[in-house]
Short mmCIF file of C-alpha atoms and ligand atoms in Angstrom, two decimals:
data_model
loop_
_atom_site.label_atom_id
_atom_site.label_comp_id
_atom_site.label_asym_id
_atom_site.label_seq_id
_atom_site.Cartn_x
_atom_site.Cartn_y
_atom_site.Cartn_z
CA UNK Q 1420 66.51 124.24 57.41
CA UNK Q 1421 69.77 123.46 55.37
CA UNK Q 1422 70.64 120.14 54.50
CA UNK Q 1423 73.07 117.95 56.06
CA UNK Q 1424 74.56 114.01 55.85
CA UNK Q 1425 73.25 111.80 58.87
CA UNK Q 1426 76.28 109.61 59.65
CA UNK Q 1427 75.35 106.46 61.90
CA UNK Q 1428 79.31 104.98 62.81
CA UNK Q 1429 79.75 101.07 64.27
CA UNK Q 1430 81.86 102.25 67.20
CA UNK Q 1431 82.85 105.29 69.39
CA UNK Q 1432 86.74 104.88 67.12
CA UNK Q 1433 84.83 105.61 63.92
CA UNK Q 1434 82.67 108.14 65.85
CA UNK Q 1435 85.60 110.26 67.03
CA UNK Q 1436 87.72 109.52 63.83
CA UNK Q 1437 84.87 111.37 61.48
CA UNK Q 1438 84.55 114.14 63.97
CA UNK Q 1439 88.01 115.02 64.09
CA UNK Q 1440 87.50 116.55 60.44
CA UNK Q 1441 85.72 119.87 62.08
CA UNK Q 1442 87.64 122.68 61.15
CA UNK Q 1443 86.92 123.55 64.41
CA UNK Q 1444 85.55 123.17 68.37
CA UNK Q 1445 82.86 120.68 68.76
CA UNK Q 1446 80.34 123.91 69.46
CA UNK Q 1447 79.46 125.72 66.58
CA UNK Q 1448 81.89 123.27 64.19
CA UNK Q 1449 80.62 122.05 61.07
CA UNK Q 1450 80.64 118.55 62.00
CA UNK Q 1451 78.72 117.19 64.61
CA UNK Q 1452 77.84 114.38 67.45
CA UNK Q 1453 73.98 113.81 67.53
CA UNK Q 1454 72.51 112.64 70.61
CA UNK Q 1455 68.85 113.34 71.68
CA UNK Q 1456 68.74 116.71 69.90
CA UNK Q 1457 67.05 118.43 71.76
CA UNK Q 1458 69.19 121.41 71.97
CA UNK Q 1459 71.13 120.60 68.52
CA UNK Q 1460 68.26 120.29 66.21
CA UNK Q 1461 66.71 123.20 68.33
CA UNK Q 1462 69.41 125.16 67.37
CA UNK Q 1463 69.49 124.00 63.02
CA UNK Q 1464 65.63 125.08 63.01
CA UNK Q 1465 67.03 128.75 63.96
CA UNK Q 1466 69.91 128.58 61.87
CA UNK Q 1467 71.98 128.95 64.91
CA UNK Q 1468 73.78 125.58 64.46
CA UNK Q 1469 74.43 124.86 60.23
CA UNK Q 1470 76.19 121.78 60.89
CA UNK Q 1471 77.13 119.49 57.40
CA UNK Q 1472 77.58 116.50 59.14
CA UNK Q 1473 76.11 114.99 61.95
CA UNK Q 1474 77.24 111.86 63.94
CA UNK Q 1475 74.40 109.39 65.04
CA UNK Q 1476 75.74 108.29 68.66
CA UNK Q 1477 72.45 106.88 69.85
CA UNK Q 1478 73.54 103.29 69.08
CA UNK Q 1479 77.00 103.26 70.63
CA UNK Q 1480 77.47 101.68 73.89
CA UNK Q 1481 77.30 104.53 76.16
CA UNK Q 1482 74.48 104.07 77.71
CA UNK Q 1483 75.09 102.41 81.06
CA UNK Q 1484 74.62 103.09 84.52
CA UNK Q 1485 77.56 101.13 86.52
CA UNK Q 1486 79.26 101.05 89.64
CA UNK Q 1487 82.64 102.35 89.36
CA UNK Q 1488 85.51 100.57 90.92
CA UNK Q 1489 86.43 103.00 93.58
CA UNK Q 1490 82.95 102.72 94.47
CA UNK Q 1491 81.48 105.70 92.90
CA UNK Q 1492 79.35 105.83 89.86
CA UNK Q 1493 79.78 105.90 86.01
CA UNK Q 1494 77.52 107.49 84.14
CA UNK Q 1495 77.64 106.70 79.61
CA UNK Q 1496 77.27 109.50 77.44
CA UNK Q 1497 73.88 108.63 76.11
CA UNK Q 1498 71.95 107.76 79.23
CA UNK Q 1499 68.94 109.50 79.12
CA UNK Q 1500 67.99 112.29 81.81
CA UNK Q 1501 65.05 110.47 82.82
CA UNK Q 1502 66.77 107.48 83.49
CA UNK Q 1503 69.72 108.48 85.35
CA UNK Q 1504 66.92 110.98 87.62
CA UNK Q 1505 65.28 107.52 88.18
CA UNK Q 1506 67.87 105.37 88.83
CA UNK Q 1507 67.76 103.79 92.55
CA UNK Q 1508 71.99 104.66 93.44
CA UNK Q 1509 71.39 107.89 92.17
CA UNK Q 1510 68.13 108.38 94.22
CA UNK Q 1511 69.82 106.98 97.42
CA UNK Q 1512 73.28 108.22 96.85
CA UNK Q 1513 73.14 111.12 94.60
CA UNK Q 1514 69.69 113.33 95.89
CA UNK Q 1515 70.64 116.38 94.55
CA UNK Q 1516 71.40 115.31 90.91
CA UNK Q 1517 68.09 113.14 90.77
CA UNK Q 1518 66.30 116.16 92.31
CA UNK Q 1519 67.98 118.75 89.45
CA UNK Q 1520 67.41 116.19 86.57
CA UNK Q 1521 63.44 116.84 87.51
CA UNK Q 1522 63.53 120.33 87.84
CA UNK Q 1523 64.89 120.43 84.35
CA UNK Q 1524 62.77 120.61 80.94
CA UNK Q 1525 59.76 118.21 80.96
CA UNK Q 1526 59.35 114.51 80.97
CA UNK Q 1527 59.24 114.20 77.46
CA UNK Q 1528 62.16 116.42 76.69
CA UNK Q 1529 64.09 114.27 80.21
CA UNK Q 1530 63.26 111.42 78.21
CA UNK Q 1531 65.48 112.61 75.24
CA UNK Q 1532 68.00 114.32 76.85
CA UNK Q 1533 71.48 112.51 77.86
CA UNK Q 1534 73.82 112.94 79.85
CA UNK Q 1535 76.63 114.41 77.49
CA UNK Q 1536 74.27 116.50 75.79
CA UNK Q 1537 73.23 117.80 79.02
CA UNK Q 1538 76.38 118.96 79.86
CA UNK Q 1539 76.61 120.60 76.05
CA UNK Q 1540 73.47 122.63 76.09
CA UNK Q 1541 73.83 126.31 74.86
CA UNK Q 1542 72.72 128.97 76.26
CA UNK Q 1543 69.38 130.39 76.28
CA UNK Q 1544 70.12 134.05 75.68
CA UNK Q 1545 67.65 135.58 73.15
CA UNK Q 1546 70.17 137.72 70.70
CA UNK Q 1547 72.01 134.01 70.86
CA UNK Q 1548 69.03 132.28 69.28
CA UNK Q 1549 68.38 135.23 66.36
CA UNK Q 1550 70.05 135.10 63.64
CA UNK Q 1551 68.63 138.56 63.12
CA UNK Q 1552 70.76 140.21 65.95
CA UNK Q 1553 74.86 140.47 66.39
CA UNK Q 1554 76.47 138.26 69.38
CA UNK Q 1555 79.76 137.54 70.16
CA UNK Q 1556 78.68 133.92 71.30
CA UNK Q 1557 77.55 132.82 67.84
CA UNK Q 1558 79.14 135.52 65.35
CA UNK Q 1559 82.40 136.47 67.33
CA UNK Q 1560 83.22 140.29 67.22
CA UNK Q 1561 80.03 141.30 65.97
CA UNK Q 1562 79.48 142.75 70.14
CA UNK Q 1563 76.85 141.49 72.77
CA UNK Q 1564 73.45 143.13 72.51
CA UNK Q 1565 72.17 141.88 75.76
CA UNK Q 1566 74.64 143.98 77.91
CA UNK Q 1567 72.60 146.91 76.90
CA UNK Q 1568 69.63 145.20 76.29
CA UNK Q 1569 67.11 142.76 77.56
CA UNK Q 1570 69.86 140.72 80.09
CA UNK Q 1571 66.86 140.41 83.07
CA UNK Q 1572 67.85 136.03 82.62
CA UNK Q 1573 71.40 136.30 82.17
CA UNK Q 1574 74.71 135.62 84.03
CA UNK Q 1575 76.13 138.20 87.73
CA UNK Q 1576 79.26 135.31 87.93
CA UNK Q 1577 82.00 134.89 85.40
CA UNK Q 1578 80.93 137.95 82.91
CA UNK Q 1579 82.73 139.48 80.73
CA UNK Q 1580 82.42 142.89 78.19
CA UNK Q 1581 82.00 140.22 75.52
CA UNK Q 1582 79.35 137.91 77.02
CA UNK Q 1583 76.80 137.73 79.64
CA UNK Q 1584 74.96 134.34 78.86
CA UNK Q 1585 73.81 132.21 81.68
CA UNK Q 1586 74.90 128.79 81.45
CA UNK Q 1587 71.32 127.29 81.66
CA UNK Q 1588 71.66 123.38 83.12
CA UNK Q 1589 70.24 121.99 86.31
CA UNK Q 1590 72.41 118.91 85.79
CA UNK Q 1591 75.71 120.24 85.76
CA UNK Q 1592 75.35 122.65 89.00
CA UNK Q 1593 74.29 119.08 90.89
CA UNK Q 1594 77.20 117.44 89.42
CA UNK Q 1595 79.82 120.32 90.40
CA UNK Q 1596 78.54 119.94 93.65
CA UNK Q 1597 79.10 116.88 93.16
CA UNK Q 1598 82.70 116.76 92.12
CA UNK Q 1599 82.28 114.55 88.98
CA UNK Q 1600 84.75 114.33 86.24
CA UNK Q 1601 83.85 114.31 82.80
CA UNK Q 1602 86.09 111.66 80.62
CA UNK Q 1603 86.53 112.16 76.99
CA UNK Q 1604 87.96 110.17 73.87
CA UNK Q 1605 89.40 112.02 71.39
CA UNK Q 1606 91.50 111.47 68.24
CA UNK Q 1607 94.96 111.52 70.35
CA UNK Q 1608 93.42 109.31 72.90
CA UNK Q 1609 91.30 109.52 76.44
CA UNK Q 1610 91.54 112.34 79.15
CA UNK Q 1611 89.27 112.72 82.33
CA UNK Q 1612 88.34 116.27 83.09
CA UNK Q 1613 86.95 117.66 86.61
CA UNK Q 1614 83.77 119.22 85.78
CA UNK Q 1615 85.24 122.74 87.34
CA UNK Q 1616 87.76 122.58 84.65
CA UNK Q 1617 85.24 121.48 81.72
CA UNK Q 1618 83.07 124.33 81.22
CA UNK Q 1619 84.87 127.93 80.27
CA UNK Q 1620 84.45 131.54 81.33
CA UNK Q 1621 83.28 133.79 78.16
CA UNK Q 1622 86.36 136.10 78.53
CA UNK Q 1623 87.16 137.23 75.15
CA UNK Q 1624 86.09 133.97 73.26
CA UNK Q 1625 82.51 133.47 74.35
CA UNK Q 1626 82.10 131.14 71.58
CA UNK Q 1627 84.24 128.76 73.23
CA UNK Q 1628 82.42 127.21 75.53
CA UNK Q 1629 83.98 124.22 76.70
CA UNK Q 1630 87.60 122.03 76.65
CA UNK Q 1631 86.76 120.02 73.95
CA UNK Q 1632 88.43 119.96 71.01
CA UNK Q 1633 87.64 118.75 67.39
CA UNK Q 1634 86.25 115.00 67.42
CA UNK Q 1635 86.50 114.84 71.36
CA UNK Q 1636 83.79 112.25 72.14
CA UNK Q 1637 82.03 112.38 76.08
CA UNK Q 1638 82.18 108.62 76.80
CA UNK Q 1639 81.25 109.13 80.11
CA UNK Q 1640 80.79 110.74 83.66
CA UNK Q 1641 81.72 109.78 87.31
CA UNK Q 1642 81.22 110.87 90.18
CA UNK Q 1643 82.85 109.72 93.27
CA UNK Q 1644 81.82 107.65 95.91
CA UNK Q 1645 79.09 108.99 98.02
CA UNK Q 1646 79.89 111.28 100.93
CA UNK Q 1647 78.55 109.08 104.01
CA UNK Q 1648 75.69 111.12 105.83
CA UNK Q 1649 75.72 113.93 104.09
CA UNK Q 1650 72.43 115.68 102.95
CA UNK Q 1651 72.04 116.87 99.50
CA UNK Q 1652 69.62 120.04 98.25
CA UNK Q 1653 68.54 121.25 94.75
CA UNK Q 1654 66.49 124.12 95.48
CA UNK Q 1655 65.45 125.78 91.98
CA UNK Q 1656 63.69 129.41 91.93
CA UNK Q 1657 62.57 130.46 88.29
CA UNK Q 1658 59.19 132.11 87.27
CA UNK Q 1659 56.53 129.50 86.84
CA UNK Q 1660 56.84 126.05 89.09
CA UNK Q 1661 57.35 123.45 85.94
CA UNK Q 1662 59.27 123.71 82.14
CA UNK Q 1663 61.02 126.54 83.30
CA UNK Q 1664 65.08 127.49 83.34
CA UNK Q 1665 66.56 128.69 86.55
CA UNK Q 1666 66.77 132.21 88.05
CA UNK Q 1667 68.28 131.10 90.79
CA UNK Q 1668 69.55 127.46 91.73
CA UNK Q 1669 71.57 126.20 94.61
CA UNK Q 1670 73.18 122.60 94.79
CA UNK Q 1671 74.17 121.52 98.67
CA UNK Q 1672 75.77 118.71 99.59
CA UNK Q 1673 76.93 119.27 103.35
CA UNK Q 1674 77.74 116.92 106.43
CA UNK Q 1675 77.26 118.40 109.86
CA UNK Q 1676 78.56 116.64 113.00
CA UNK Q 1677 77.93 118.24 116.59
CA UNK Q 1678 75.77 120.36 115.19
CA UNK Q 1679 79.01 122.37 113.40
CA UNK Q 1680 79.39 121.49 109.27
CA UNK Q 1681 82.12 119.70 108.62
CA UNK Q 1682 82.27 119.63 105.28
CA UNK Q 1683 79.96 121.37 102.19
CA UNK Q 1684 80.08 121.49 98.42
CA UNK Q 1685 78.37 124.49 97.20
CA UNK Q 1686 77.29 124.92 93.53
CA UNK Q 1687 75.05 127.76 91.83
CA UNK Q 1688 72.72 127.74 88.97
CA UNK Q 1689 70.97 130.68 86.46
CA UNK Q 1690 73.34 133.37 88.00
CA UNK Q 1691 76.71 132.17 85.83
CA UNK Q 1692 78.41 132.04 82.78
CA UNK Q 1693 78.74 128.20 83.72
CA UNK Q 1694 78.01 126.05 86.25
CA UNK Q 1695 79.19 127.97 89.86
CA UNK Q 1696 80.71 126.30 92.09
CA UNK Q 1697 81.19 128.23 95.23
CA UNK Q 1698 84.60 127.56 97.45
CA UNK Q 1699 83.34 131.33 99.21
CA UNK Q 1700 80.32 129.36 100.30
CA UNK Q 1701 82.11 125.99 101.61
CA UNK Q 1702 84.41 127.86 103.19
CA UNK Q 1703 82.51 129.97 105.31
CA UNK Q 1704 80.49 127.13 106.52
CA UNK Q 1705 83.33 124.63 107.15
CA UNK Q 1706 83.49 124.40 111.11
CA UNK Q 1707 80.46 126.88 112.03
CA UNK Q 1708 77.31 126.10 113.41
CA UNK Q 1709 74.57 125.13 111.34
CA UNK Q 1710 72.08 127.89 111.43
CA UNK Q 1711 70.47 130.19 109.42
CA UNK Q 1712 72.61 133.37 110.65
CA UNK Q 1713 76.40 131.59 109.48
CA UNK Q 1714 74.15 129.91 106.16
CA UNK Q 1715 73.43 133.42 105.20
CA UNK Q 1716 77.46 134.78 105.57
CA UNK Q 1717 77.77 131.76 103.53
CA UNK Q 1718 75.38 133.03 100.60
CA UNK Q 1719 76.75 136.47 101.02
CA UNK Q 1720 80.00 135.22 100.35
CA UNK Q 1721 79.02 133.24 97.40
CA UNK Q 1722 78.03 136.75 95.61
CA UNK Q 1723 80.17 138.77 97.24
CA UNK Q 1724 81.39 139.19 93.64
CA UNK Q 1725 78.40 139.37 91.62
CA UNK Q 1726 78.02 141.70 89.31
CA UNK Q 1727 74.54 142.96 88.07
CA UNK Q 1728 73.13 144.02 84.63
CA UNK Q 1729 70.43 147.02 83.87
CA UNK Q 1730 67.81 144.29 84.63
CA UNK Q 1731 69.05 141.57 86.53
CA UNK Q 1732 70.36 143.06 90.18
CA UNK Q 1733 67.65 141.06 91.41
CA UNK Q 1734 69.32 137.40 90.79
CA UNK Q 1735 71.72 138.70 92.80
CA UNK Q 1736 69.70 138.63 96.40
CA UNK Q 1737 67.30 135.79 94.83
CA UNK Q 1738 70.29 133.83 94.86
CA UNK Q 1739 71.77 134.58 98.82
CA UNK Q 1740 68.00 133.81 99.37
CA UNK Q 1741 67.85 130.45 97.39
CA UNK Q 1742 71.47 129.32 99.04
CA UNK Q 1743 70.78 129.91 102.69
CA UNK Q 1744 67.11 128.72 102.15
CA UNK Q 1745 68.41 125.09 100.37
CA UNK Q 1746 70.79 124.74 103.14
CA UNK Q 1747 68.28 125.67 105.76
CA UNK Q 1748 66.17 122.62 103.64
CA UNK Q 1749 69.29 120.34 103.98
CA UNK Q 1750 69.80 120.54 107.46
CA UNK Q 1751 66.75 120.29 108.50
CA UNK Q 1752 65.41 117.43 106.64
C1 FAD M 675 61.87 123.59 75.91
C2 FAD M 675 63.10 123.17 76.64
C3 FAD M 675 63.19 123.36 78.01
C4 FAD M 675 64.34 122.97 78.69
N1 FAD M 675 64.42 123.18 80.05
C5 FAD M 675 65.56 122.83 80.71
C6 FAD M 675 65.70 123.07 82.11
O1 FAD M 675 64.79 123.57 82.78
N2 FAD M 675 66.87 122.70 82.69
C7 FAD M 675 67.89 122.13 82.00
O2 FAD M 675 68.93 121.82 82.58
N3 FAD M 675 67.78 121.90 80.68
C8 FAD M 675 66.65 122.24 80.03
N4 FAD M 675 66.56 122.03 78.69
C9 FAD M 675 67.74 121.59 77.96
C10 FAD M 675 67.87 120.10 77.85
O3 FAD M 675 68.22 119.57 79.11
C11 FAD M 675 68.97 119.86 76.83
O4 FAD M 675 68.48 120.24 75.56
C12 FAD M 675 69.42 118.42 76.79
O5 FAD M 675 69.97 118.03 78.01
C13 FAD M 675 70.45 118.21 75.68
O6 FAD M 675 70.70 116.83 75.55
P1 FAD M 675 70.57 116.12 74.13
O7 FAD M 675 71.02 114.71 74.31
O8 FAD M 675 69.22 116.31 73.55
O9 FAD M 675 71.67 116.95 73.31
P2 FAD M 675 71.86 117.15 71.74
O10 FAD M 675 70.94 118.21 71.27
O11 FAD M 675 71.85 115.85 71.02
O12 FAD M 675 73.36 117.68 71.76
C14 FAD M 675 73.69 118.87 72.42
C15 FAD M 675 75.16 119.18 72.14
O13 FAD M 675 76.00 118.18 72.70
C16 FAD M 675 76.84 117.59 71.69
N5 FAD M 675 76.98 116.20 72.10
C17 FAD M 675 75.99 115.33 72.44
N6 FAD M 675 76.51 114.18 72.90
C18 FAD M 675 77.86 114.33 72.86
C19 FAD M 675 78.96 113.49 73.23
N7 FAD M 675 78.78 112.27 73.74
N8 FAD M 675 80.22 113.96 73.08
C20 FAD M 675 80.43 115.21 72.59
N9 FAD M 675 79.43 116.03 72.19
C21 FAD M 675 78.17 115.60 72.34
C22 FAD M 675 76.10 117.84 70.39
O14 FAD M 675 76.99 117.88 69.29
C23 FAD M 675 75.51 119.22 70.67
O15 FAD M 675 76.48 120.21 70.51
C24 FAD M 675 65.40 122.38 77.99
C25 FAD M 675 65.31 122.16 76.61
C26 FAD M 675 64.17 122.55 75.93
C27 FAD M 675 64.11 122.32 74.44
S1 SF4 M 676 75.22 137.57 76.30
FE1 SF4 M 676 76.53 136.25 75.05
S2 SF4 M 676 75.05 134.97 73.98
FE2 SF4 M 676 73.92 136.78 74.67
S3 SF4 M 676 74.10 138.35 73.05
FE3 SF4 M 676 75.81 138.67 74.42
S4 SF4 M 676 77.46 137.51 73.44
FE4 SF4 M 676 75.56 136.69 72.61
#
């Protein structure tokens, strides 16, 4: 492993003010926030991530669970996944995001793992993690192996020639389901971003992954306040039942009334290049009847755009399957 300088700043100021000397985009820059490093020192082992700096942000005060004044929830940057899974509003008011926080990793890695980092986690494509092999993602214009090669884990939504890489959290499909916004400080000051707009599609700069820029801190999350009787679903498919990533993952958060929905957030996991939310979905289900038949049009609209690789045309019907089987789940609980 290379070395590096461990940097432990007094504030979230100093924090953001030492960042903001990466040459470049928080992934992949040469300067670094530290947080429970479980993907980041992951990553230096490989030789994936070569950072020369990294920023100690367990002490800052971001770790807080709080009621947020419009009566929704704020979430610090450093609260670990096992707490926030834990955490009695999130349980009552939040289901689905409890239920994908303990789908995801293992206790001892949930333990770790915070929210911000969480949200930062790189992919889990092989030719990503070997230094050995060209990708776009982590050498750009040295070409994407996987689109010829072994792809059966990777993305059907939001590909491009350039990348194919499954965006791998549990977290972040519950929390585009649920609508949060992710706020950031940054050298010229604080912005709040929707979590739709937070994430990027690979396009021709898979090695951008995200909005932020260079010393752009995650202070925190919301979310807004809870949707009154609406049921919430994380329904996770992947090949062995525990410490395994996603093949297929659905997020539902839907209301029904008269037996018709009358409202549904839709979000998709292990099938795209980032966290999926699905406005096909919701809208297909908006004002029909809740049953299996119109759940189904609802999952075939989600993929109606899918597009599959040499080995994984399979995700594509795993997923329909996983969508109108979590809202069968959600309705009927
Ligand atoms: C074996 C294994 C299995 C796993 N299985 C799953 C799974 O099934 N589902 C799942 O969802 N996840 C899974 N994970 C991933 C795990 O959830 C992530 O590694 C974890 O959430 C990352 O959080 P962290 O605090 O450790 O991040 P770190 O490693 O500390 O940081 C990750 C990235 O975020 C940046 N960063 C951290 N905090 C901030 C901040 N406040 N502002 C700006 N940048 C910041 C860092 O610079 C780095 O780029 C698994 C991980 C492992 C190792
Ligand atoms: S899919 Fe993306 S991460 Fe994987 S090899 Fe291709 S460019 Fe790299």
């Amino acid at each position: 492993m290379h070395t590096f300088e461990f940097i432990r700043p007094e504030n979230p100021t100093a924090a953001v003010t030492t960042a903001a000397k990466a040459k470049t985009a928080q992934q992949g820059a040469d300067v670094r926030f530290v947080a429970g490093g479980t993907t980041l020192l992951d990553l230096m082992k490989l030789n994936v991530e070569t950072p020369a700096r990294l920023i100690d942000i367990n002490r800052l005060p971001l770790d807080k669970i709080e009621a947020a004044s419009d009566g929704g929830l704020k979430i610090g940057a450093t609260v670990r996944n096992s707490d926030l899974a834990h955490h009695p509003t999130v349980q009552r008011d939040y289901a689905v995001l409890s239920q994908a926080l303990l789908n995801g990793a293992s206790a001892q890695l949930r333990n770790m793992a915070t929210t911000a980092g969480n949200l930062l986690q790189r992919t889990r494509c092989m030719y990503f993690r070997d230094t050995a092999m060209p990708c776009n993602k982590r050498e750009p214009g040295t070409g994407c192996p996987a689109i010829t090669g072994s792809n059966r884990s990777l993305a059907v939504l939001g590909t491009s020639e350039h990348c194919i890489a499954t965006n791998p959290s549990d977290m972040c499909v519950a929390m585009a389901a649920l609508e949060a916004t992710i706020h950031i400080q940054g050298p010229k000051g604080s912005r709040a971003v929707p979590i739709g707009d937070f994430h990027l599609l690979p396009g021709s700069t898979p090695n951008r992954e995200t909005v932020l820029e260079p010393g752009d801190l995650i202070s925190h999350v919301t979310l807004p306040p809870p949707r009154s009787g609406s049921k919430q679903v994380y329904l996770k498919l992947r090949d062995r039942a525990s410490y395994e990533f996603a093949l297929a993952s659905a997020a539902v958060v839907i209301t029904i009334a008269g037996g018709k929905v009358t409202q549904a957030r839709i979000a998709l996991g292990g099938v795209g290049t980032k966290p999926w939310r699905s406005p096909e979905a919701e809208a297909a289900l908006v004002g029909k009847a809740a049953n299996v038949a119109n759940f189904r049009k609802a999952a075939e609209a989600a993929m109606r755009n899918a597009k599959p690789q040499s080995e994984n045309g399979f995700k594509i019907e795993l997923a329909k399957r996983c969508l109108t089987h979590a809202l069968k789940m959600a309705t009927t609980a």
